[in-house]
CSV table of C-alpha atoms in Angstrom, one decimal:
chain,number,residue,atom,x,y,z
D,1,UNK,CA,-28.1,84.8,-43.2
D,2,UNK,CA,-24.9,83.8,-44.7
D,3,UNK,CA,-23.0,82.9,-47.8
D,4,UNK,CA,-23.5,79.1,-47.8
D,5,UNK,CA,-26.6,77.0,-48.1
D,6,UNK,CA,-27.4,73.6,-46.5
D,7,UNK,CA,-29.9,70.9,-47.4
D,8,UNK,CA,-33.0,70.5,-45.3
D,9,UNK,CA,-32.2,68.9,-42.0
D,10,UNK,CA,-34.7,66.3,-40.6
D,11,UNK,CA,-35.0,66.7,-36.8
D,12,UNK,CA,-34.1,63.7,-34.7
D,13,UNK,CA,-34.2,62.8,-31.0
D,14,UNK,CA,-31.2,64.2,-29.1
D,15,UNK,CA,-31.3,67.5,-31.1
D,16,UNK,CA,-34.7,68.7,-29.9
D,17,UNK,CA,-33.8,70.4,-26.7
D,18,UNK,CA,-31.4,72.8,-28.5
D,19,UNK,CA,-34.1,74.3,-30.7
D,20,UNK,CA,-37.3,76.0,-29.5
D,21,UNK,CA,-38.7,76.0,-33.0
D,22,UNK,CA,-38.4,72.2,-33.0
D,23,UNK,CA,-39.8,71.9,-29.5
D,24,UNK,CA,-42.9,73.8,-30.4
D,25,UNK,CA,-44.2,70.7,-32.2
D,26,UNK,CA,-43.4,68.6,-29.1
D,27,UNK,CA,-45.3,71.1,-26.9
D,28,UNK,CA,-48.3,70.8,-29.2
D,29,UNK,CA,-48.2,67.0,-28.9
D,30,UNK,CA,-47.9,67.2,-25.1
D,31,UNK,CA,-50.9,69.6,-25.1
D,32,UNK,CA,-53.0,67.0,-27.1
D,33,UNK,CA,-52.0,64.3,-24.6
D,34,UNK,CA,-52.7,66.5,-21.6
D,35,UNK,CA,-56.1,67.5,-22.9
D,36,UNK,CA,-57.1,63.9,-23.5
D,37,UNK,CA,-55.9,62.8,-20.1
D,38,UNK,CA,-57.6,65.6,-18.3
D,39,UNK,CA,-61.0,64.5,-19.7
D,40,UNK,CA,-60.4,60.7,-19.2
D,41,UNK,CA,-63.6,58.8,-20.2
D,42,UNK,CA,-66.0,56.7,-18.2
D,43,UNK,CA,-63.5,54.3,-16.7
D,44,UNK,CA,-61.3,55.5,-13.8
D,45,UNK,CA,-57.9,56.8,-15.0
D,46,UNK,CA,-54.8,54.7,-14.4
D,47,UNK,CA,-52.0,55.9,-12.2
D,48,UNK,CA,-49.9,56.7,-15.3
D,49,UNK,CA,-52.6,59.1,-16.5
D,50,UNK,CA,-52.9,60.8,-13.1
D,51,UNK,CA,-49.1,61.3,-12.9
D,52,UNK,CA,-49.1,62.8,-16.4
D,53,UNK,CA,-52.0,65.1,-15.6
D,54,UNK,CA,-50.3,66.3,-12.3
D,55,UNK,CA,-47.2,67.2,-14.3
D,56,UNK,CA,-49.2,68.8,-17.1
D,57,UNK,CA,-51.4,71.1,-14.9
D,58,UNK,CA,-48.7,73.8,-14.6
D,59,UNK,CA,-48.9,74.2,-18.4
D,60,UNK,CA,-52.6,74.8,-18.2
D,61,UNK,CA,-52.2,77.4,-15.5
D,62,UNK,CA,-49.4,79.3,-17.2
D,63,UNK,CA,-51.1,79.2,-20.6
D,64,UNK,CA,-54.3,80.6,-19.0
D,65,UNK,CA,-52.4,83.3,-17.2
D,66,UNK,CA,-50.2,84.4,-20.1
D,67,UNK,CA,-52.8,84.0,-22.9
D,68,UNK,CA,-50.5,81.9,-25.0
D,69,UNK,CA,-47.4,79.6,-24.8
D,70,UNK,CA,-44.7,81.7,-26.4
D,71,UNK,CA,-43.0,83.0,-23.3
D,72,UNK,CA,-45.0,81.5,-20.4
D,73,UNK,CA,-44.6,77.9,-21.5
D,74,UNK,CA,-42.2,76.9,-24.3
D,75,UNK,CA,-40.0,79.9,-23.8
D,76,UNK,CA,-39.5,78.8,-20.1
D,77,UNK,CA,-36.6,76.5,-19.4
D,78,UNK,CA,-38.4,74.9,-16.5
D,79,UNK,CA,-41.3,74.0,-18.8
D,80,UNK,CA,-38.8,72.8,-21.4
D,81,UNK,CA,-37.2,70.4,-18.9
D,82,UNK,CA,-40.6,69.3,-17.6
D,83,UNK,CA,-42.2,68.5,-21.0
D,84,UNK,CA,-39.1,66.5,-22.1
D,85,UNK,CA,-39.1,64.6,-18.8
D,86,UNK,CA,-42.9,64.0,-19.1
D,87,UNK,CA,-42.6,62.5,-22.6
D,88,UNK,CA,-39.4,60.5,-21.9
D,89,UNK,CA,-40.5,59.1,-18.5
D,90,UNK,CA,-44.3,59.1,-18.4
D,91,UNK,CA,-45.5,58.8,-22.0
D,92,UNK,CA,-44.1,55.3,-22.7
D,93,UNK,CA,-46.1,53.8,-19.8
D,94,UNK,CA,-49.3,55.9,-20.6
D,95,UNK,CA,-49.4,54.9,-24.3
D,96,UNK,CA,-50.5,51.3,-23.8
D,97,UNK,CA,-53.5,52.5,-21.8
D,98,UNK,CA,-54.5,54.7,-24.7
D,99,UNK,CA,-54.1,51.9,-27.2
D,100,UNK,CA,-56.3,49.7,-25.0
D,101,UNK,CA,-58.9,52.6,-24.7
D,102,UNK,CA,-58.9,52.9,-28.5
D,103,UNK,CA,-60.4,49.4,-28.8
D,104,UNK,CA,-62.7,49.6,-25.8
D,105,UNK,CA,-66.2,49.0,-27.1
D,106,UNK,CA,-67.8,50.7,-24.1
D,107,UNK,CA,-66.3,54.1,-25.0
D,108,UNK,CA,-68.1,56.5,-27.3
D,109,UNK,CA,-67.1,57.4,-30.8
D,110,UNK,CA,-65.8,60.9,-29.7
D,111,UNK,CA,-63.4,59.3,-27.2
D,112,UNK,CA,-62.1,56.7,-29.6
D,113,UNK,CA,-61.5,59.3,-32.3
D,114,UNK,CA,-59.6,61.6,-29.8
D,115,UNK,CA,-57.4,58.7,-28.8
D,116,UNK,CA,-56.8,57.8,-32.4
D,117,UNK,CA,-55.7,61.3,-33.3
D,118,UNK,CA,-53.2,61.4,-30.4
D,119,UNK,CA,-51.7,58.1,-31.4
D,120,UNK,CA,-51.6,59.2,-35.0
D,121,UNK,CA,-49.9,62.5,-34.1
D,122,UNK,CA,-47.2,60.5,-32.3
D,123,UNK,CA,-46.2,58.8,-35.5
D,124,UNK,CA,-45.6,62.2,-37.2
D,125,UNK,CA,-43.9,63.8,-34.2
D,126,UNK,CA,-40.2,63.4,-33.3
D,127,UNK,CA,-40.4,62.9,-29.6
D,128,UNK,CA,-37.5,63.6,-27.2
D,129,UNK,CA,-35.3,60.9,-25.8
D,130,UNK,CA,-32.9,60.5,-22.8
D,131,UNK,CA,-30.2,62.5,-24.7
D,132,UNK,CA,-32.6,65.4,-24.9
D,133,UNK,CA,-33.5,65.0,-21.2
D,134,UNK,CA,-29.8,65.1,-20.2
D,135,UNK,CA,-29.2,68.1,-22.5
D,136,UNK,CA,-32.2,70.0,-21.0
D,137,UNK,CA,-31.0,69.2,-17.5
D,138,UNK,CA,-27.5,70.5,-18.2
D,139,UNK,CA,-28.9,73.6,-19.9
D,140,UNK,CA,-31.0,74.4,-16.9
D,141,UNK,CA,-28.0,74.0,-14.6
D,142,UNK,CA,-26.0,76.3,-16.9
D,143,UNK,CA,-28.6,78.9,-16.7
D,144,UNK,CA,-28.7,78.7,-13.0
D,145,UNK,CA,-24.9,79.2,-12.9
D,146,UNK,CA,-24.6,82.0,-15.4
D,147,UNK,CA,-27.4,84.1,-14.0
D,148,UNK,CA,-26.7,83.1,-10.4
D,149,UNK,CA,-30.3,82.0,-9.7
D,150,UNK,CA,-30.8,80.4,-6.3
D,151,UNK,CA,-31.8,76.8,-6.8
D,152,UNK,CA,-34.5,77.4,-4.1
D,153,UNK,CA,-36.0,80.0,-6.5
D,154,UNK,CA,-36.0,77.6,-9.4
D,155,UNK,CA,-37.8,75.0,-7.3
D,156,UNK,CA,-40.5,77.6,-6.8
D,157,UNK,CA,-40.7,78.5,-10.6
D,158,UNK,CA,-38.9,81.8,-10.2
D,159,UNK,CA,-36.4,82.7,-12.9
D,160,UNK,CA,-35.9,86.4,-12.3
D,161,UNK,CA,-36.8,89.0,-9.7
D,162,UNK,CA,-38.8,91.0,-12.2
D,163,UNK,CA,-41.1,88.4,-13.7
D,164,UNK,CA,-44.0,86.6,-12.3
D,165,UNK,CA,-43.0,83.1,-11.1
D,166,UNK,CA,-44.2,80.2,-13.2
D,167,UNK,CA,-46.8,77.7,-12.0
D,168,UNK,CA,-44.3,75.0,-12.5
D,169,UNK,CA,-42.1,73.9,-9.6
D,170,UNK,CA,-39.3,71.4,-9.0
D,171,UNK,CA,-39.7,68.9,-6.2
D,172,UNK,CA,-36.8,67.9,-3.9
D,173,UNK,CA,-36.7,64.6,-5.7
D,174,UNK,CA,-36.5,66.2,-9.1
D,175,UNK,CA,-33.7,68.5,-7.7
D,176,UNK,CA,-31.8,65.4,-6.6
D,177,UNK,CA,-32.3,63.9,-10.0
D,178,UNK,CA,-30.8,66.9,-11.7
D,179,UNK,CA,-27.8,66.7,-9.3
D,180,UNK,CA,-27.3,63.0,-10.2
D,181,UNK,CA,-27.4,63.8,-14.0
D,182,UNK,CA,-24.8,66.5,-13.5
D,183,UNK,CA,-22.7,64.1,-11.5
D,184,UNK,CA,-22.9,61.4,-14.2
D,185,UNK,CA,-21.8,64.0,-16.8
D,186,UNK,CA,-18.8,65.1,-14.8
D,187,UNK,CA,-20.2,68.5,-13.9
D,188,UNK,CA,-19.2,68.0,-10.4
D,189,UNK,CA,-19.3,71.6,-9.1
D,190,UNK,CA,-22.8,72.1,-10.5
D,191,UNK,CA,-23.9,68.7,-9.1
D,192,UNK,CA,-22.6,69.5,-5.6
D,193,UNK,CA,-24.3,72.9,-5.6
D,194,UNK,CA,-27.6,71.4,-6.6
D,195,UNK,CA,-27.3,68.7,-4.0
D,196,UNK,CA,-26.5,71.1,-1.2
D,197,UNK,CA,-29.5,73.2,-2.1
D,198,UNK,CA,-31.7,70.0,-2.2
D,199,UNK,CA,-30.7,69.0,1.3
D,200,UNK,CA,-31.7,72.4,2.7
D,201,UNK,CA,-35.1,72.2,1.0
D,202,UNK,CA,-36.3,69.1,2.9
D,203,UNK,CA,-36.9,68.0,6.5
D,204,UNK,CA,-37.2,64.4,5.6
D,205,UNK,CA,-34.3,62.8,7.4
D,206,UNK,CA,-34.2,59.7,5.1
D,207,UNK,CA,-34.1,61.9,2.0
D,208,UNK,CA,-31.4,64.1,3.7
D,209,UNK,CA,-29.3,61.0,4.3
D,210,UNK,CA,-29.7,60.0,0.7
D,211,UNK,CA,-28.6,63.5,-0.5
D,212,UNK,CA,-25.7,63.5,1.8
D,213,UNK,CA,-24.5,60.2,0.4
D,214,UNK,CA,-24.7,61.7,-3.1
D,215,UNK,CA,-22.7,64.7,-2.0
D,216,UNK,CA,-20.1,62.4,-0.5
D,217,UNK,CA,-19.9,60.6,-3.9
D,218,UNK,CA,-19.5,63.9,-5.7
D,219,UNK,CA,-16.7,65.1,-3.4
D,220,UNK,CA,-14.9,61.7,-3.7
D,221,UNK,CA,-15.1,61.8,-7.5
D,222,UNK,CA,-13.9,65.4,-7.6
D,223,UNK,CA,-10.9,64.6,-5.4
D,224,UNK,CA,-10.0,61.5,-7.3
D,225,UNK,CA,-10.1,63.4,-10.5
D,226,UNK,CA,-7.9,66.2,-9.1
D,227,UNK,CA,-5.4,63.8,-7.7
D,228,UNK,CA,-5.1,61.9,-11.0
D,229,UNK,CA,-4.4,65.1,-12.9
D,230,UNK,CA,-2.3,67.1,-10.5
D,231,UNK,CA,1.0,66.0,-12.1
D,232,UNK,CA,-0.2,67.8,-15.3
D,233,UNK,CA,-0.1,71.2,-13.6
D,234,UNK,CA,3.0,73.4,-13.4
D,235,UNK,CA,4.4,74.0,-9.9
D,236,UNK,CA,3.9,77.7,-10.4
D,237,UNK,CA,2.4,80.1,-13.0
D,238,UNK,CA,4.6,80.9,-15.9
D,239,UNK,CA,3.6,84.6,-15.6
D,240,UNK,CA,1.2,86.6,-13.5
D,241,UNK,CA,-1.0,89.4,-14.8
D,242,UNK,CA,-2.0,92.0,-12.2
D,243,UNK,CA,-5.6,91.8,-11.2
D,244,UNK,CA,-6.1,89.0,-13.8
D,245,UNK,CA,-9.8,87.8,-14.0
D,246,UNK,CA,-10.6,84.5,-15.8
D,247,UNK,CA,-12.4,85.0,-19.1
D,248,UNK,CA,-15.4,82.8,-18.0
D,249,UNK,CA,-15.9,85.0,-15.0
D,250,UNK,CA,-16.1,88.2,-17.0
D,251,UNK,CA,-18.5,86.5,-19.5
D,252,UNK,CA,-20.9,85.5,-16.7
D,253,UNK,CA,-20.7,89.0,-15.1
D,254,UNK,CA,-21.7,90.7,-18.3
D,255,UNK,CA,-24.4,88.2,-19.1
D,256,UNK,CA,-25.9,89.1,-15.7
D,257,UNK,CA,-25.7,92.8,-16.6
D,258,UNK,CA,-22.8,93.5,-14.2
D,259,UNK,CA,-20.8,95.8,-16.4
D,260,UNK,CA,-19.5,99.4,-16.6
D,261,UNK,CA,-20.1,101.9,-19.4
D,262,UNK,CA,-16.9,103.8,-19.1
D,263,UNK,CA,-17.5,105.5,-22.5
D,264,UNK,CA,-21.1,106.4,-21.9
D,265,UNK,CA,-20.6,110.2,-22.0
D,266,UNK,CA,-18.6,110.0,-25.2
D,267,UNK,CA,-21.2,108.1,-27.3
D,268,UNK,CA,-23.8,109.6,-29.5
D,269,UNK,CA,-27.0,108.8,-31.4
D,270,UNK,CA,-27.5,109.8,-35.0
D,271,UNK,CA,-30.1,109.9,-37.8
D,272,UNK,CA,-28.8,110.1,-41.3
D,273,UNK,CA,-28.4,108.6,-44.8
D,274,UNK,CA,-24.8,107.4,-44.1
D,275,UNK,CA,-23.8,109.0,-47.5
D,276,UNK,CA,-26.2,106.8,-49.4
D,277,UNK,CA,-28.9,108.1,-51.8
D,278,UNK,CA,-30.8,104.9,-51.0
D,279,UNK,CA,-31.4,106.2,-47.5
D,280,UNK,CA,-32.2,109.8,-48.4
D,281,UNK,CA,-35.9,109.5,-48.0
D,282,UNK,CA,-35.8,107.0,-45.2
D,283,UNK,CA,-32.7,107.8,-43.0
D,284,UNK,CA,-31.5,105.2,-40.5
D,285,UNK,CA,-31.3,105.7,-36.8
D,286,UNK,CA,-28.1,104.5,-35.2
D,287,UNK,CA,-26.3,104.6,-31.9
D,288,UNK,CA,-22.6,104.4,-31.0
D,289,UNK,CA,-22.0,101.5,-28.6
D,290,UNK,CA,-18.2,101.8,-28.4
D,291,UNK,CA,-15.3,103.7,-30.0
D,292,UNK,CA,-12.0,102.2,-30.9
D,293,UNK,CA,-13.0,99.6,-31.9
D,294,UNK,CA,-16.2,101.0,-33.3
D,295,UNK,CA,-19.4,99.2,-32.5
D,296,UNK,CA,-22.7,100.6,-33.8
D,297,UNK,CA,-26.3,99.5,-33.5
D,298,UNK,CA,-28.7,100.4,-36.3
D,299,UNK,CA,-32.5,100.4,-35.6
D,300,UNK,CA,-35.4,99.2,-37.8
D,301,UNK,CA,-33.1,97.6,-40.4
D,302,UNK,CA,-35.4,94.7,-41.1
D,303,UNK,CA,-39.2,94.7,-40.9
D,304,UNK,CA,-41.4,92.2,-39.1
D,305,UNK,CA,-42.6,90.8,-42.5
D,306,UNK,CA,-39.0,90.2,-43.6
D,307,UNK,CA,-38.1,88.6,-40.3
D,308,UNK,CA,-41.0,86.2,-40.6
D,309,UNK,CA,-39.9,85.3,-44.1
D,310,UNK,CA,-36.3,84.7,-43.0
D,311,UNK,CA,-37.5,82.6,-40.0
D,312,UNK,CA,-39.7,80.6,-42.3
D,313,UNK,CA,-36.9,79.8,-44.7
D,314,UNK,CA,-34.4,78.9,-41.9
D,315,UNK,CA,-36.8,76.8,-39.8
D,316,UNK,CA,-36.7,73.9,-42.3
D,317,UNK,CA,-32.9,74.0,-42.5
D,318,UNK,CA,-31.9,74.3,-38.8
D,319,UNK,CA,-29.3,71.9,-37.4
D,320,UNK,CA,-27.3,71.7,-34.3
D,321,UNK,CA,-24.6,74.4,-34.1
D,322,UNK,CA,-21.0,73.1,-34.0
D,323,UNK,CA,-17.8,74.5,-32.6
D,324,UNK,CA,-14.2,74.3,-33.7
D,325,UNK,CA,-12.6,73.1,-36.9
D,326,UNK,CA,-14.0,69.6,-36.4
D,327,UNK,CA,-17.6,70.8,-36.5
D,328,UNK,CA,-18.4,69.0,-33.2
D,329,UNK,CA,-21.4,69.7,-31.1
D,330,UNK,CA,-20.7,71.0,-27.6
D,331,UNK,CA,-23.0,71.7,-24.6
D,332,UNK,CA,-21.3,75.1,-24.3
D,333,UNK,CA,-23.1,76.1,-27.6
D,334,UNK,CA,-26.7,75.0,-27.3
D,335,UNK,CA,-28.3,76.4,-30.4
D,336,UNK,CA,-29.3,75.6,-34.0
D,337,UNK,CA,-28.0,77.2,-37.2
D,338,UNK,CA,-29.1,77.4,-40.8
D,339,UNK,CA,-27.0,78.7,-43.7
D,340,UNK,CA,-29.2,80.6,-46.2
D,341,UNK,CA,-28.0,81.4,-49.7
D,342,UNK,CA,-28.7,84.9,-51.2
D,343,UNK,CA,-30.8,83.3,-54.0
D,344,UNK,CA,-33.1,81.4,-51.6
D,345,UNK,CA,-35.7,84.2,-51.4
D,346,UNK,CA,-36.5,87.5,-53.1
D,347,UNK,CA,-36.4,89.2,-49.7
D,348,UNK,CA,-32.6,88.6,-49.3
D,349,UNK,CA,-31.3,90.9,-52.0
D,350,UNK,CA,-33.5,93.7,-50.6
D,351,UNK,CA,-32.0,93.2,-47.1
D,352,UNK,CA,-28.5,93.0,-48.6
D,353,UNK,CA,-28.9,96.3,-50.5
D,354,UNK,CA,-30.1,97.9,-47.2
D,355,UNK,CA,-27.0,96.6,-45.4
D,356,UNK,CA,-24.7,97.9,-48.2
D,357,UNK,CA,-26.2,101.3,-47.8
D,358,UNK,CA,-25.9,101.3,-44.0
D,359,UNK,CA,-22.3,100.0,-43.9
D,360,UNK,CA,-21.0,101.5,-47.2
D,361,UNK,CA,-19.5,98.1,-48.0
D,362,UNK,CA,-19.9,95.7,-50.8
D,363,UNK,CA,-21.6,92.4,-49.9
D,364,UNK,CA,-19.3,90.3,-52.1
D,365,UNK,CA,-19.3,86.6,-51.5
D,366,UNK,CA,-15.5,86.1,-51.9
D,367,UNK,CA,-13.3,83.6,-50.3
D,368,UNK,CA,-11.1,85.9,-48.2
D,369,UNK,CA,-11.3,87.0,-44.6
D,370,UNK,CA,-14.4,88.4,-42.9
D,371,UNK,CA,-13.7,92.1,-42.8
D,372,UNK,CA,-16.8,93.0,-40.9
D,373,UNK,CA,-19.9,91.5,-39.3
D,374,UNK,CA,-23.5,92.5,-39.2
D,375,UNK,CA,-25.7,90.9,-36.5
D,376,UNK,CA,-29.4,91.2,-37.3
D,377,UNK,CA,-31.7,90.8,-34.3
D,378,UNK,CA,-34.8,88.9,-35.4
D,379,UNK,CA,-36.6,88.8,-32.0
D,380,UNK,CA,-36.9,90.5,-28.6
D,381,UNK,CA,-35.9,88.4,-25.6
D,382,UNK,CA,-37.8,88.6,-22.3
D,383,UNK,CA,-34.7,87.8,-20.2
D,384,UNK,CA,-31.1,86.9,-21.0
D,385,UNK,CA,-29.8,86.4,-24.6
D,386,UNK,CA,-27.4,89.4,-24.6
D,387,UNK,CA,-24.3,89.6,-26.8
D,388,UNK,CA,-21.3,90.4,-24.7
D,389,UNK,CA,-17.8,91.7,-25.5
D,390,UNK,CA,-15.9,90.9,-22.3
D,391,UNK,CA,-12.8,93.0,-23.1
D,392,UNK,CA,-14.9,96.0,-23.9
D,393,UNK,CA,-17.1,95.5,-20.8
D,394,UNK,CA,-20.1,95.7,-23.1
D,395,UNK,CA,-23.4,93.9,-23.1
D,396,UNK,CA,-25.9,94.4,-25.9
D,397,UNK,CA,-29.5,93.5,-25.3
D,398,UNK,CA,-31.4,92.1,-28.3
D,399,UNK,CA,-33.8,94.6,-30.0
D,400,UNK,CA,-36.0,93.2,-32.7
D,401,UNK,CA,-35.3,94.6,-36.1
D,402,UNK,CA,-31.9,96.1,-35.2
D,403,UNK,CA,-28.5,95.3,-36.5
D,404,UNK,CA,-25.1,95.5,-34.6
D,405,UNK,CA,-22.1,96.3,-36.8
D,406,UNK,CA,-18.4,96.0,-36.2
D,407,UNK,CA,-15.1,95.4,-38.1
D,408,UNK,CA,-13.5,92.0,-37.3
D,409,UNK,CA,-10.2,93.0,-38.8
D,410,UNK,CA,-8.1,96.0,-38.1
D,411,UNK,CA,-6.8,98.1,-41.0
D,412,UNK,CA,-3.5,96.3,-40.9
D,413,UNK,CA,-5.3,93.0,-41.5
D,414,UNK,CA,-4.9,91.6,-38.0
D,415,UNK,CA,-7.9,90.3,-36.1
D,416,UNK,CA,-9.0,92.6,-33.3
D,417,UNK,CA,-8.8,90.6,-30.0
D,418,UNK,CA,-11.0,93.2,-28.3
D,419,UNK,CA,-13.9,92.1,-30.4
D,420,UNK,CA,-14.0,88.5,-29.0
D,421,UNK,CA,-17.7,88.1,-28.1
D,422,UNK,CA,-20.2,85.5,-27.1
D,423,UNK,CA,-24.0,85.0,-26.8
D,424,UNK,CA,-25.5,84.7,-23.4
D,425,UNK,CA,-28.1,81.9,-23.0
D,426,UNK,CA,-31.7,82.9,-23.2
D,427,UNK,CA,-33.3,82.7,-19.7
D,428,UNK,CA,-36.9,83.4,-20.8
D,429,UNK,CA,-38.3,83.6,-24.3
D,430,UNK,CA,-36.5,82.7,-27.5
D,431,UNK,CA,-33.8,84.4,-29.6
D,432,UNK,CA,-33.4,84.5,-33.4
D,433,UNK,CA,-30.4,86.2,-34.9
D,434,UNK,CA,-29.0,86.4,-38.5
D,435,UNK,CA,-25.3,86.9,-39.2
D,436,UNK,CA,-24.1,88.6,-42.3
D,437,UNK,CA,-20.3,88.4,-42.8
D,438,UNK,CA,-18.9,91.0,-45.2
D,439,UNK,CA,-15.8,89.8,-47.0
D,440,UNK,CA,-12.7,92.1,-47.6
D,441,UNK,CA,-12.2,91.3,-51.3
D,442,UNK,CA,-14.0,94.2,-53.0
D,443,UNK,CA,-13.8,96.5,-50.0
D,444,UNK,CA,-10.1,97.4,-50.1
D,445,UNK,CA,-11.1,100.9,-51.4
D,446,UNK,CA,-14.0,101.5,-49.1
D,447,UNK,CA,-12.2,100.3,-46.1
D,448,UNK,CA,-8.5,100.8,-47.0
D,449,UNK,CA,-5.7,98.7,-45.5
D,450,UNK,CA,-2.8,100.2,-43.6
D,451,UNK,CA,0.8,99.2,-42.9
D,452,UNK,CA,0.7,100.9,-39.6
D,453,UNK,CA,0.9,98.1,-36.9
D,454,UNK,CA,-1.1,100.2,-34.5
D,455,UNK,CA,-4.1,100.6,-36.8
């Protein structure tokens, strides 16, 4: 939820893998194809149908086990990768057989109608392409790296130690294909790691030789790249900070939950009206997450009904998230965003009034700096998806209906570098959040400025 609105965005191939809401339609089409293929009519099924069905069987098993597709199927990155690969690599060769079946006079009316419906559904469904397959492959490798998941576990359908493994699995050949995709996209460290795991997973000597040749190519490309760029490096560091840890390392640590709560004994939980008559009869529950700078999480800020309305509005406006001033897409930020104006729905002024009462700040849509931020959590997440503040050693797990609040600016007007934060990728499930940026224009009395450089 923001201060700008965008026109509806029509989904297109290449954008699908970055949005589970878009992929849901793709999974529904895949289900229709899978059900049709699994009950192939009188004639013997072609090899293309058999391959499609073999790949699709894991969806049937996981859906039966979980009673739905929300978390067990389309919230699972292995299934996301598999369905995109199935529709990119297998569907084009299967489609001609269905078209021929549609005109087969020996088949019954029911079969012909089922085939017609699938082919008609294809015309109204945006299907993934090679760009989506590459994106899903890189996303899977990124999840493996950030959450330090053994590739051998992924090959068995295991994402975490606390959740039941999926019925889906990755063959050694698929593992090698992932490594080759990473190699072709210059993710050489990832590519080598996957290849080295593949070679341990097979006893086929011919396949081992092929994988070793791939690893040699990866090493050669890495070394050539290093040699070509070594003159750009300084002979020695300009300065050295004691016990310095790269930012990316701390980010992955906290995404994995490896963090310290040094302030834990100082933090408190509260129930109150925050000085607002609006909250007198229905006080808000909130918890201190950090002090100096202050981070607070408020619970039950937004209802399930309001969440569904927000998601319904945003779903038709989603487009690929961009980074930087040039608004370019980047594989580091794989998500989709919609800007929703306050006059889009009657539910938004109600939510805004509640946020004003909780924060004691005006929600004025000015054109000055973002004084504060309110992060509304619109979903629970099965695994992953935390918001981390590396410099505070803080990781915040999504809680549906809650809102995390902090001030972006210090009282002297400077940005607070301690509040640099990032979202961890979702490992299992899906994540919806809404950001509300609160401008400083009308809040100079409610959150006074200071000339003290230390404030």
